């Protein structure tokens, strides 16, 4: 494993019953980069993400994350290993019975032995860094707008300073202004946390071209194109073109 | 009309999926026991869940308990009066409540209220990816969600059963002594003559098992939920149906075992 890669996947195949969802896929993600994985609905993007998180075991092939072969980790080790990841879910997945504050405090209280005073300081900093004001700290997720939920979800994902941030369709279903805001937030987060690797799963071509360093295109379970963003724009792969010209 | 082959196939499919489901349920229970004694112990969550189960069911237990006691007293009185043993209404009601009615009816009520609520809560968390969020944080959803709920169910149901017994006996006493004017002192002396602690233990021991199984089934069907809001409804339904059936079936086996032991 080279030091330059945060993630190395080789020959990854995943079958659900008789359906081949990922087909001997190989793919490396550079450390510190923002990499977007584009693909049509049903291409296997979420499945790929779940493999990276070790939530799904491959049928064949290997996945290394930060130099560790996931297949060699015991379930309990894998669980602890996941703390290297932060993930922003499509609908934020905030715990709906907890305030914004408690959501962000949750991983800190679970895993760090911080005093409640320190927790409070950390949570305030995190929430402020994603643009949530004091006024909304104690609101429940149901009392927040979609965009604010995303911000809180991001703050929660960042709480334990992950080395790899994952975004599952961060802008799907948002209005154009909120979409812009979320994209800026992603770029901003990567910028503020030097060395953090960001992986974005998306259908949103324009935004990915704007904020990514690398873009990959997943089709029928294979990465059919994977290039630095400037070259990706000029790709001549017919499937990629179809997607780009939409 | 369905032809014979189709119906045989359907029965086969039902049996297979039930066996499969049972296997998954036992796996879930294994996972529960794996996490049961692992730190961190979320004592506060356990108390919150006990409160939740109690809060959901206590009022219904109160109503159901008192009316069950009253109605059984009523029915028993009319039988016993024919052979002049109406003073035995008290112990007969007390025994039925202690051994069967209180634990079983409380179990059914808790399956319908708290078991359903557990399935709905976890199911909703499942479809909104909150369960995935826990997993990504490196927290076992079984450890965080199921363990406190199942412990709470196992503790709360015996308490509710005792409440059921108490209000049931009060109801029976009211009907026996006020409606049928059985002598109050006689009523109580007959109860203490024929009731033994073993009879109470039997019901309370059963209710531990019922509490455990109802909460396990509720949480299990919560985790099984797929396909959005509709799936949550289905999961809740399954939790109630299987919770109730299991209480009734388990009651038979526990009774036959406990009768021998106690
Ligand atoms: N647990 C599973 N069991 C069976 N099939 C699955 C499972 N998870 C995913 N699939 C199948 O794998 C295929 C790819 O699904 P996946 O969710 O990875 O696609 P996706 O690229 O994320 O699509 P979308 O953009 O719609 O989210 C789909 O055909 C899906 O039905
Ligand atoms: Mg997806």
Short mmCIF file of C-alpha atoms and ligand atoms in Angstrom, two decimals:
data_model
loop_
_atom_site.label_atom_id
_atom_site.label_comp_id
_atom_site.label_asym_id
_atom_site.label_seq_id
_atom_site.Cartn_x
_atom_site.Cartn_y
_atom_site.Cartn_z
CA UNK A 1 0.00 0.00 0.00
CA UNK A 2 1.41 3.32 -0.95
CA UNK A 3 1.42 6.13 1.57
CA UNK A 4 -0.32 8.37 -0.86
CA UNK A 5 -3.57 6.49 -0.86
CA UNK A 6 -6.20 6.68 1.85
CA UNK A 7 -8.16 3.84 0.28
CA UNK A 8 -7.09 1.02 -2.02
CA UNK A 9 -9.62 -1.31 -3.53
CA UNK A 10 -8.67 -4.14 -5.80
CA UNK A 11 -10.75 -6.70 -7.62
CA UNK A 12 -13.83 -5.94 -5.55
CA UNK A 13 -16.83 -8.03 -6.55
CA UNK A 14 -20.15 -8.00 -4.74
CA UNK A 15 -23.06 -10.25 -5.54
CA UNK A 16 -26.49 -9.94 -3.99
CA UNK A 17 -27.93 -13.34 -4.79
CA UNK A 18 -27.39 -13.71 -8.52
CA UNK A 19 -27.08 -9.97 -9.15
CA UNK A 20 -23.53 -8.68 -9.61
CA UNK A 21 -23.57 -5.18 -8.19
CA UNK A 22 -19.82 -4.53 -8.12
CA UNK A 23 -17.75 -6.29 -10.75
CA UNK A 24 -14.02 -6.74 -9.98
CA UNK A 25 -13.71 -3.06 -9.32
CA UNK A 26 -10.32 -1.49 -8.58
CA UNK A 27 -9.99 2.02 -7.28
CA UNK A 28 -7.62 4.07 -5.13
CA UNK A 29 -8.40 7.31 -3.38
CA UNK A 30 -5.56 9.77 -2.81
CA UNK A 31 -4.96 10.99 0.70
CA UNK A 32 -6.11 14.55 1.27
CA UNK A 33 -8.10 14.70 -1.95
CA UNK A 34 -11.73 15.44 -2.65
CA UNK A 35 -12.89 12.59 -4.84
CA UNK A 36 -16.35 12.34 -6.31
CA UNK A 37 -17.90 9.10 -7.49
CA UNK A 38 -20.55 9.74 -10.11
CA UNK A 39 -22.97 7.20 -11.51
CA UNK A 40 -26.53 6.49 -12.51
CA UNK A 41 -29.06 5.40 -9.97
CA UNK A 42 -28.52 1.72 -9.18
CA UNK A 43 -24.91 1.73 -10.41
CA UNK A 44 -23.72 0.51 -7.00
CA UNK A 45 -22.46 3.75 -5.46
CA UNK A 46 -23.99 3.25 -2.04
CA UNK A 47 -22.88 -0.37 -2.06
CA UNK A 48 -19.31 0.74 -2.74
CA UNK A 49 -19.52 3.21 0.13
CA UNK A 50 -20.76 0.49 2.48
CA UNK A 51 -17.78 -1.66 1.52
CA UNK A 52 -15.38 1.15 2.33
CA UNK A 53 -17.04 1.46 5.74
CA UNK A 54 -16.84 -2.29 6.26
CA UNK A 55 -20.61 -2.49 6.69
CA UNK A 56 -20.80 -5.01 3.85
CA UNK A 57 -18.32 -7.80 3.22
CA UNK A 58 -17.07 -8.28 -0.34
CA UNK A 59 -17.82 -11.45 -2.26
CA UNK A 60 -14.29 -11.22 -3.68
CA UNK A 61 -11.44 -8.74 -3.64
CA UNK A 62 -9.78 -6.60 -1.00
CA UNK A 63 -10.22 -3.18 0.54
CA UNK A 64 -7.57 -1.33 2.49
CA UNK A 65 -8.29 1.83 4.37
CA UNK A 66 -5.45 3.89 5.85
CA UNK A 67 -3.17 0.92 5.33
CA UNK A 68 -5.40 -1.61 7.11
CA UNK A 69 -6.90 -4.56 5.26
CA UNK A 70 -10.55 -4.55 6.33
CA UNK A 71 -10.87 -8.31 5.84
CA UNK A 72 -8.26 -8.86 8.56
CA UNK A 73 -10.14 -6.86 11.18
CA UNK A 74 -12.41 -8.68 13.66
CA UNK A 75 -15.95 -7.30 13.88
CA UNK A 76 -15.18 -5.44 17.09
CA UNK A 77 -11.95 -4.00 15.69
CA UNK A 78 -13.80 -2.97 12.59
CA UNK A 79 -16.31 -1.15 14.72
CA UNK A 80 -13.58 0.79 16.47
CA UNK A 81 -11.85 1.39 13.13
CA UNK A 82 -14.95 3.13 11.80
CA UNK A 83 -14.17 6.07 14.05
CA UNK A 84 -11.70 7.09 11.34
CA UNK A 85 -14.73 7.91 9.22
CA UNK A 86 -17.19 10.72 9.35
CA UNK A 87 -20.28 10.42 7.26
CA UNK A 88 -22.89 12.90 6.15
CA UNK A 89 -26.07 11.04 5.25
CA UNK A 90 -28.44 12.09 2.51
CA UNK A 91 -31.08 13.24 4.98
CA UNK A 92 -28.53 13.93 7.72
CA UNK A 93 -29.78 10.98 9.84
CA UNK A 94 -29.85 13.06 13.00
CA UNK A 95 -31.20 11.28 16.08
CA UNK A 96 -34.69 12.66 16.06
CA UNK A 97 -35.20 12.60 19.84
CA UNK A 98 -32.08 14.70 20.53
CA UNK A 99 -31.46 18.42 20.07
CA UNK A 100 -28.92 19.65 17.53
CA UNK A 101 -26.53 20.16 20.41
CA UNK A 102 -26.96 16.66 21.81
CA UNK A 103 -26.58 15.13 18.36
CA UNK A 104 -23.18 16.72 17.96
CA UNK A 105 -22.26 15.95 21.55
CA UNK A 106 -23.27 12.30 21.16
CA UNK A 107 -20.06 10.86 19.65
CA UNK A 108 -17.94 13.00 21.96
CA UNK A 109 -19.78 11.77 25.04
CA UNK A 110 -19.65 8.20 23.78
CA UNK A 111 -15.97 8.01 23.00
CA UNK A 112 -14.05 10.73 24.79
CA UNK A 113 -13.76 11.13 28.51
CA UNK A 114 -14.22 14.88 28.30
CA UNK A 115 -15.77 16.89 31.10
CA UNK A 116 -19.22 18.22 30.30
CA UNK A 117 -17.70 21.71 30.17
CA UNK A 118 -15.25 20.63 27.50
CA UNK A 119 -17.99 18.85 25.57
CA UNK A 120 -19.99 22.04 25.59
CA UNK A 121 -17.08 24.08 24.26
CA UNK A 122 -16.32 21.57 21.51
CA UNK A 123 -19.94 21.29 20.41
CA UNK A 124 -20.32 25.06 20.29
CA UNK A 125 -17.20 25.39 18.17
CA UNK A 126 -18.34 22.63 15.82
CA UNK A 127 -21.83 24.02 15.39
CA UNK A 128 -20.52 27.53 14.86
CA UNK A 129 -17.98 26.29 12.31
CA UNK A 130 -20.80 24.94 10.14
CA UNK A 131 -22.83 28.11 10.57
CA UNK A 132 -25.40 27.13 13.19
CA UNK A 133 -26.14 29.94 15.60
CA UNK A 134 -26.75 29.65 19.33
CA UNK A 135 -30.46 30.24 18.71
CA UNK A 136 -30.84 26.82 17.07
CA UNK A 137 -28.61 24.78 19.40
CA UNK A 138 -31.43 23.28 21.41
CA UNK A 139 -33.92 22.70 18.62
CA UNK A 140 -34.94 19.19 17.66
CA UNK A 141 -34.12 18.03 14.11
CA UNK A 142 -37.82 18.27 13.22
CA UNK A 143 -37.65 21.98 14.02
CA UNK A 144 -34.72 22.60 11.67
CA UNK A 145 -34.77 23.18 7.91
CA UNK A 146 -33.25 20.59 5.58
CA UNK A 147 -30.16 22.69 5.04
CA UNK A 148 -29.65 23.25 8.75
CA UNK A 149 -30.01 19.53 9.41
CA UNK A 150 -27.23 18.92 6.93
CA UNK A 151 -25.06 21.42 8.75
CA UNK A 152 -25.71 19.74 12.09
CA UNK A 153 -25.10 16.32 10.51
CA UNK A 154 -21.78 17.58 9.22
CA UNK A 155 -20.84 18.95 12.63
CA UNK A 156 -21.66 15.58 14.18
CA UNK A 157 -19.60 13.76 11.55
CA UNK A 158 -16.65 16.04 12.27
CA UNK A 159 -16.88 15.71 16.03
CA UNK A 160 -14.16 13.08 16.35
CA UNK A 161 -11.91 14.65 13.69
CA UNK A 162 -12.18 11.84 11.15
CA UNK A 163 -9.44 11.27 8.59
CA UNK A 164 -11.97 10.35 5.91
CA UNK A 165 -15.24 12.16 5.31
CA UNK A 166 -17.93 10.43 3.29
CA UNK A 167 -20.85 12.23 1.73
CA UNK A 168 -23.75 10.17 0.38
CA UNK A 169 -25.60 12.27 -2.18
CA UNK A 170 -25.18 15.42 -0.14
CA UNK A 171 -27.25 17.61 -2.43
CA UNK A 172 -29.90 15.27 -3.82
CA UNK A 173 -33.33 16.72 -3.23
CA UNK A 174 -32.18 20.17 -2.14
CA UNK A 175 -33.10 23.46 -3.79
CA UNK A 176 -30.35 25.21 -5.84
CA UNK A 177 -29.44 27.68 -3.13
CA UNK A 178 -29.14 25.07 -0.42
CA UNK A 179 -27.24 22.86 -2.87
CA UNK A 180 -24.71 25.62 -3.31
CA UNK A 181 -24.46 26.11 0.40
CA UNK A 182 -23.84 22.40 1.04
CA UNK A 183 -21.20 22.25 -1.69
CA UNK A 184 -19.42 25.25 -0.24
CA UNK A 185 -19.62 23.63 3.16
CA UNK A 186 -17.96 20.47 1.83
CA UNK A 187 -15.17 22.40 0.14
CA UNK A 188 -14.76 24.56 3.20
CA UNK A 189 -14.61 21.55 5.50
CA UNK A 190 -11.92 19.93 3.37
CA UNK A 191 -10.03 23.19 3.32
CA UNK A 192 -10.16 23.69 7.10
CA UNK A 193 -9.13 20.13 7.88
CA UNK A 194 -5.87 19.73 6.01
CA UNK A 195 -5.05 16.13 5.24
CA UNK A 196 -8.64 14.98 5.47
CA UNK A 197 -9.79 12.82 2.57
CA UNK A 198 -13.28 13.53 1.24
CA UNK A 199 -15.32 11.11 -0.83
CA UNK A 200 -18.55 12.32 -2.34
CA UNK A 201 -21.17 10.15 -3.95
CA UNK A 202 -23.33 12.13 -6.27
CA UNK A 203 -25.40 12.53 -9.38
CA UNK A 204 -24.67 16.23 -9.39
CA UNK A 205 -22.13 16.66 -12.20
CA UNK A 206 -21.77 20.44 -12.06
CA UNK A 207 -21.10 20.62 -8.35
CA UNK A 208 -18.61 17.75 -8.44
CA UNK A 209 -16.66 19.45 -11.19
CA UNK A 210 -16.54 22.58 -9.08
CA UNK A 211 -15.34 21.15 -5.79
CA UNK A 212 -13.51 17.90 -6.55
CA UNK A 213 -9.88 17.13 -7.24
CA UNK A 214 -10.69 13.77 -8.82
CA UNK A 215 -13.83 12.38 -10.40
CA UNK A 216 -14.64 8.72 -10.92
CA UNK A 217 -17.50 7.33 -12.95
CA UNK A 218 -19.13 4.11 -11.80
CA UNK A 219 -21.19 2.18 -14.30
CA UNK A 220 -22.53 -1.36 -14.08
CA UNK A 221 -20.32 -2.14 -11.11
CA UNK A 222 -17.06 -0.94 -12.64
CA UNK A 223 -15.12 2.31 -12.47
CA UNK A 224 -15.08 3.18 -16.16
CA UNK A 225 -13.32 6.51 -15.83
CA UNK A 226 -11.20 8.02 -13.07
CA UNK A 227 -9.33 11.21 -13.73
CA UNK A 228 -8.26 14.53 -12.22
CA UNK A 229 -11.16 16.90 -12.55
CA UNK A 230 -9.79 18.93 -15.50
CA UNK A 231 -9.23 15.84 -17.58
CA UNK A 232 -12.53 14.29 -16.57
CA UNK A 233 -14.39 17.18 -18.13
CA UNK A 234 -12.82 16.27 -21.46
CA UNK A 235 -13.39 12.53 -21.15
CA UNK A 236 -14.37 10.82 -24.36
CA UNK A 237 -15.94 7.79 -22.68
CA UNK A 238 -19.42 7.59 -24.21
CA UNK A 239 -21.19 6.87 -20.89
CA UNK A 240 -19.39 9.70 -19.17
CA UNK A 241 -20.24 12.01 -22.06
CA UNK A 242 -23.88 11.05 -21.77
CA UNK A 243 -23.77 11.97 -18.11
CA UNK A 244 -21.80 15.19 -18.64
CA UNK A 245 -24.00 16.41 -21.46
CA UNK A 246 -27.26 15.91 -19.58
CA UNK B 1 -59.78 -20.42 -7.00
CA UNK B 2 -56.34 -21.51 -5.98
CA UNK B 3 -55.37 -24.93 -7.18
CA UNK B 4 -53.88 -27.53 -4.89
CA UNK B 5 -50.34 -27.10 -6.07
CA UNK B 6 -50.35 -23.37 -5.52
CA UNK B 7 -51.61 -23.72 -2.00
CA UNK B 8 -49.00 -26.36 -1.19
CA UNK B 9 -46.36 -24.02 -2.55
CA UNK B 10 -47.68 -21.20 -0.43
CA UNK B 11 -47.59 -23.31 2.70
CA UNK B 12 -44.05 -24.33 1.82
CA UNK B 13 -42.99 -20.75 1.33
CA UNK B 14 -44.58 -19.76 4.61
CA UNK B 15 -42.80 -22.54 6.48
CA UNK B 16 -39.46 -21.70 4.87
CA UNK B 17 -39.72 -18.00 5.60
CA UNK B 18 -40.80 -18.72 9.17
CA UNK B 19 -37.83 -21.00 9.74
CA UNK B 20 -35.58 -18.38 8.18
CA UNK B 21 -37.11 -15.67 10.35
CA UNK B 22 -36.72 -17.80 13.46
CA UNK B 23 -33.06 -18.30 12.63
CA UNK B 24 -32.56 -14.58 12.28
CA UNK B 25 -34.38 -13.95 15.54
CA UNK B 26 -32.08 -16.37 17.37
CA UNK B 27 -29.08 -14.67 15.81
CA UNK B 28 -30.44 -11.39 17.09
CA UNK B 29 -30.80 -12.86 20.58
CA UNK B 30 -27.22 -14.15 20.45
CA UNK B 31 -26.06 -10.68 19.53
CA UNK B 32 -28.10 -9.27 22.40
CA UNK B 33 -26.46 -11.62 24.90
CA UNK B 34 -23.05 -10.83 23.45
CA UNK B 35 -23.56 -7.14 24.17
CA UNK B 36 -25.60 -7.48 27.36
CA UNK B 37 -22.70 -7.32 29.78
CA UNK B 38 -20.32 -5.19 27.72
CA UNK B 39 -19.59 -1.66 28.91
CA UNK B 40 -20.57 1.11 28.68
CA UNK B 41 -23.60 0.32 30.81
CA UNK B 42 -26.21 2.82 29.83
CA UNK B 43 -28.01 2.88 33.16
CA UNK B 44 -29.75 6.15 32.42
CA UNK B 45 -31.12 4.77 29.15
CA UNK B 46 -32.39 1.68 30.95
CA UNK B 47 -34.30 3.81 33.44
CA UNK B 48 -35.63 5.98 30.63
CA UNK B 49 -36.86 2.85 28.86
CA UNK B 50 -38.46 1.44 32.01
CA UNK B 51 -40.25 4.73 32.40
CA UNK B 52 -41.25 4.55 28.72
CA UNK B 53 -42.69 1.03 29.05
CA UNK B 54 -44.48 1.91 32.28
CA UNK B 55 -45.77 5.18 30.98
CA UNK B 56 -47.17 3.50 27.88
CA UNK B 57 -48.99 0.79 29.76
CA UNK B 58 -49.68 1.72 33.36
CA UNK B 59 -53.06 3.32 32.80
CA UNK B 60 -54.33 0.44 30.67
CA UNK B 61 -53.00 -2.09 33.18
CA UNK B 62 -54.89 -0.22 35.85
CA UNK B 63 -58.16 -0.32 33.93
CA UNK B 64 -57.73 -3.85 32.63
CA UNK B 65 -56.65 -5.12 36.04
CA UNK B 66 -59.52 -3.69 38.00
CA UNK B 67 -62.19 -4.73 35.50
CA UNK B 68 -60.72 -8.20 35.10
CA UNK B 69 -60.80 -8.67 38.86
CA UNK B 70 -64.37 -7.42 39.04
CA UNK B 71 -65.65 -9.55 36.19
CA UNK B 72 -63.96 -12.74 37.35
CA UNK B 73 -65.37 -12.15 40.85
CA UNK B 74 -68.80 -11.74 39.33
CA UNK B 75 -68.66 -14.93 37.29
CA UNK B 76 -67.12 -16.97 40.08
CA UNK B 77 -69.71 -15.80 42.56
CA UNK B 78 -72.59 -17.05 40.44
CA UNK B 79 -71.03 -20.47 40.14
CA UNK B 80 -70.00 -20.78 43.77
CA UNK B 81 -73.24 -19.50 45.19
CA UNK B 82 -75.01 -22.58 43.80
CA UNK B 83 -72.96 -24.85 46.02
CA UNK B 84 -72.75 -22.41 48.92
CA UNK B 85 -69.06 -21.68 48.76
CA UNK B 86 -69.36 -18.00 47.84
CA UNK B 87 -66.80 -17.11 50.51
CA UNK B 88 -64.18 -18.70 48.26
CA UNK B 89 -64.58 -16.05 45.56
CA UNK B 90 -61.62 -14.11 47.00
CA UNK B 91 -58.99 -16.85 46.82
CA UNK B 92 -60.18 -18.15 43.45
CA UNK B 93 -59.90 -14.70 41.89
CA UNK B 94 -56.60 -14.05 43.64
CA UNK B 95 -55.17 -17.35 42.41
CA UNK B 96 -56.34 -16.87 38.83
CA UNK B 97 -54.90 -13.38 38.81
CA UNK B 98 -51.60 -14.39 40.32
CA UNK B 99 -50.95 -17.44 38.19
CA UNK B 100 -52.46 -16.59 34.83
CA UNK B 101 -54.50 -13.49 34.31
CA UNK B 102 -52.11 -10.85 35.57
CA UNK B 103 -48.95 -12.04 33.81
CA UNK B 104 -50.66 -13.05 30.55
CA UNK B 105 -52.91 -10.03 30.17
CA UNK B 106 -50.10 -7.67 31.19
CA UNK B 107 -47.89 -9.39 28.63
CA UNK B 108 -50.49 -8.93 25.92
CA UNK B 109 -51.00 -5.29 26.84
CA UNK B 110 -47.29 -4.55 26.89
CA UNK B 111 -46.88 -6.33 23.52
CA UNK B 112 -49.58 -4.10 22.09
CA UNK B 113 -48.26 -0.89 23.60
CA UNK B 114 -44.57 -0.96 24.40
CA UNK B 115 -43.56 -3.77 22.01
CA UNK B 116 -45.26 -1.96 19.18
CA UNK B 117 -43.68 1.35 20.17
CA UNK B 118 -40.22 -0.22 20.28
CA UNK B 119 -40.66 -1.65 16.79
CA UNK B 120 -41.95 1.67 15.49
CA UNK B 121 -39.13 3.65 17.07
CA UNK B 122 -36.30 1.43 15.84
CA UNK B 123 -38.02 0.95 12.48
CA UNK B 124 -38.21 4.70 11.98
CA UNK B 125 -34.57 5.03 12.93
CA UNK B 126 -33.76 2.30 10.44
CA UNK B 127 -35.48 3.90 7.46
CA UNK B 128 -34.10 7.36 8.23
CA UNK B 129 -30.57 5.90 8.41
CA UNK B 130 -30.19 6.72 12.11
CA UNK B 131 -29.30 3.08 12.71
CA UNK B 132 -26.65 3.32 9.98
CA UNK B 133 -25.38 6.49 11.60
CA UNK B 134 -24.79 4.59 14.85
CA UNK B 135 -22.99 1.86 12.98
CA UNK B 136 -20.77 4.31 11.13
CA UNK B 137 -19.86 5.90 14.46
CA UNK B 138 -18.68 2.50 15.62
CA UNK B 139 -21.59 1.91 17.99
CA UNK B 140 -23.49 -1.35 17.85
CA UNK B 141 -27.19 -0.59 17.35
CA UNK B 142 -28.01 -3.74 19.29
CA UNK B 143 -25.87 -2.54 22.18
CA UNK B 144 -27.18 1.00 22.13
CA UNK B 145 -30.85 0.45 21.26
CA UNK B 146 -31.86 -3.13 21.94
CA UNK B 147 -30.03 -3.85 25.20
CA UNK B 148 -31.62 -1.06 27.27
CA UNK B 149 -35.07 -1.75 25.82
CA UNK B 150 -34.96 -5.49 26.45
CA UNK B 151 -33.61 -5.05 29.97
CA UNK B 152 -36.33 -2.48 30.60
CA UNK B 153 -39.04 -4.80 29.30
CA UNK B 154 -37.78 -7.62 31.50
CA UNK B 155 -37.88 -5.39 34.58
CA UNK B 156 -41.03 -3.43 33.83
CA UNK B 157 -43.40 -6.28 33.00
CA UNK B 158 -43.11 -7.98 36.42
CA UNK B 159 -43.80 -4.62 38.06
CA UNK B 160 -46.84 -4.10 35.87
CA UNK B 161 -47.96 -7.66 36.59
CA UNK B 162 -47.84 -6.99 40.32
CA UNK B 163 -49.83 -3.81 39.79
CA UNK B 164 -52.34 -5.77 37.72
CA UNK B 165 -52.72 -8.31 40.53
CA UNK B 166 -53.12 -5.66 43.15
CA UNK B 167 -55.82 -3.64 41.39
CA UNK B 168 -57.47 -6.88 40.22
CA UNK B 169 -57.80 -8.07 43.81
CA UNK B 170 -59.10 -4.70 44.90
CA UNK B 171 -61.71 -4.89 42.13
CA UNK B 172 -62.68 -8.39 43.16
CA UNK B 173 -62.87 -7.38 46.81
CA UNK B 174 -65.16 -4.46 45.96
CA UNK B 175 -67.51 -6.66 43.94
CA UNK B 176 -67.39 -9.52 46.47
CA UNK B 177 -67.99 -7.51 49.60
CA UNK B 178 -70.05 -4.59 48.31
CA UNK B 179 -72.17 -6.14 45.54
CA UNK B 180 -72.50 -9.66 46.92
CA UNK B 181 -72.02 -8.69 50.54
CA UNK B 182 -69.57 -11.42 51.44
CA UNK B 183 -68.27 -10.65 54.92
CA UNK B 184 -65.11 -8.53 54.62
CA UNK B 185 -63.14 -10.38 57.26
CA UNK B 186 -64.17 -13.75 55.88
CA UNK B 187 -63.14 -12.71 52.37
CA UNK B 188 -59.66 -11.76 53.53
CA UNK B 189 -59.17 -14.77 55.76
CA UNK B 190 -60.07 -17.13 52.94
CA UNK B 191 -57.61 -15.40 50.63
CA UNK B 192 -54.80 -15.77 53.12
CA UNK B 193 -55.80 -19.36 53.80
CA UNK B 194 -55.56 -20.50 50.18
CA UNK B 195 -52.95 -18.17 48.66
CA UNK B 196 -49.29 -19.07 48.97
CA UNK B 197 -46.22 -17.07 48.00
CA UNK B 198 -45.46 -19.77 45.40
CA UNK B 199 -48.58 -18.78 43.53
CA UNK B 200 -47.38 -15.22 43.31
CA UNK B 201 -43.87 -16.28 42.35
CA UNK B 202 -45.23 -18.36 39.53
CA UNK B 203 -46.88 -15.37 37.88
CA UNK B 204 -43.98 -13.05 38.51
CA UNK B 205 -41.45 -15.52 37.10
CA UNK B 206 -43.58 -15.91 34.00
CA UNK B 207 -43.80 -12.17 33.60
CA UNK B 208 -40.00 -11.88 33.53
CA UNK B 209 -39.96 -14.19 30.53
CA UNK B 210 -42.87 -12.39 28.90
CA UNK B 211 -41.20 -9.02 29.37
CA UNK B 212 -37.99 -10.32 27.86
CA UNK B 213 -39.64 -11.93 24.87
CA UNK B 214 -42.05 -9.08 24.11
CA UNK B 215 -39.25 -6.51 24.14
CA UNK B 216 -36.95 -8.78 22.12
CA UNK B 217 -39.62 -9.29 19.49
CA UNK B 218 -40.46 -5.59 19.40
CA UNK B 219 -36.85 -4.53 18.90
CA UNK B 220 -36.14 -7.38 16.47
CA UNK B 221 -38.97 -6.41 14.13
CA UNK B 222 -37.83 -2.80 14.39
CA UNK B 223 -34.42 -3.75 13.03
CA UNK B 224 -36.02 -5.83 10.28
CA UNK B 225 -37.87 -2.83 8.84
CA UNK B 226 -37.17 -1.96 5.22
CA UNK B 227 -38.96 0.19 2.61
CA UNK B 228 -39.84 3.43 4.26
CA UNK B 229 -42.89 4.40 6.27
CA UNK B 230 -44.95 1.48 5.03
CA UNK B 231 -42.32 -0.90 6.32
CA UNK B 232 -42.51 0.71 9.76
CA UNK B 233 -46.24 -0.03 9.87
CA UNK B 234 -45.68 -3.63 8.86
CA UNK B 235 -42.90 -4.08 11.39
CA UNK B 236 -45.06 -2.68 14.16
CA UNK B 237 -47.86 -5.02 13.20
CA UNK B 238 -45.61 -8.07 13.16
CA UNK B 239 -44.19 -7.10 16.54
CA UNK B 240 -47.66 -7.01 18.08
CA UNK B 241 -48.92 -10.21 16.47
CA UNK B 242 -45.84 -12.28 17.23
CA UNK B 243 -45.45 -10.72 20.67
CA UNK B 244 -48.96 -11.74 21.64
CA UNK B 245 -48.76 -15.21 20.13
CA UNK B 246 -45.45 -15.88 21.81
CA UNK B 247 -46.78 -14.80 25.20
CA UNK B 248 -49.67 -17.26 24.89
CA UNK B 249 -47.55 -20.15 23.63
CA UNK B 250 -44.76 -19.51 26.09
CA UNK B 251 -47.34 -19.38 28.89
CA UNK B 252 -48.22 -23.01 28.28
CA UNK B 253 -44.63 -24.22 28.43
CA UNK B 254 -43.68 -22.04 31.39
CA UNK B 255 -46.76 -23.21 33.30
CA UNK B 256 -46.01 -26.86 32.73
CA UNK B 257 -42.40 -26.32 33.82
CA UNK B 258 -43.15 -24.12 36.84
CA UNK B 259 -45.87 -26.39 38.17
CA UNK B 260 -43.23 -29.07 38.54
CA UNK B 261 -40.54 -26.85 40.03
CA UNK B 262 -42.53 -24.78 42.51
N1 LIG C 1 -28.67 -5.37 0.68
C1 LIG C 1 -28.99 -5.56 -0.60
N2 LIG C 1 -29.57 -6.71 -0.99
C2 LIG C 1 -29.89 -6.94 -2.28
N3 LIG C 1 -29.64 -6.08 -3.27
C3 LIG C 1 -29.05 -4.91 -2.98
C4 LIG C 1 -28.69 -4.59 -1.63
N4 LIG C 1 -28.12 -3.37 -1.62
C5 LIG C 1 -28.12 -2.94 -2.91
N5 LIG C 1 -28.68 -3.86 -3.72
C6 LIG C 1 -28.83 -3.74 -5.18
O1 LIG C 1 -27.61 -3.29 -5.71
C7 LIG C 1 -27.82 -2.35 -6.76
C8 LIG C 1 -27.03 -1.10 -6.51
O2 LIG C 1 -27.57 -0.44 -5.39
P1 LIG C 1 -26.93 0.89 -4.77
O3 LIG C 1 -27.81 1.33 -3.67
O4 LIG C 1 -25.51 0.64 -4.47
O5 LIG C 1 -27.04 1.90 -6.00
P2 LIG C 1 -26.72 3.45 -6.04
O6 LIG C 1 -25.73 3.64 -7.13
O7 LIG C 1 -26.37 3.94 -4.71
O8 LIG C 1 -28.10 4.04 -6.52
P3 LIG C 1 -28.84 5.40 -6.07
O9 LIG C 1 -28.19 6.48 -6.83
O10 LIG C 1 -30.24 5.17 -6.50
O11 LIG C 1 -28.70 5.52 -4.59
C9 LIG C 1 -29.32 -2.15 -6.83
O12 LIG C 1 -29.81 -2.89 -7.94
C10 LIG C 1 -29.85 -2.69 -5.55
O13 LIG C 1 -31.11 -3.27 -5.74
MG1 LIG C 2 -27.33 5.24 -3.25
#
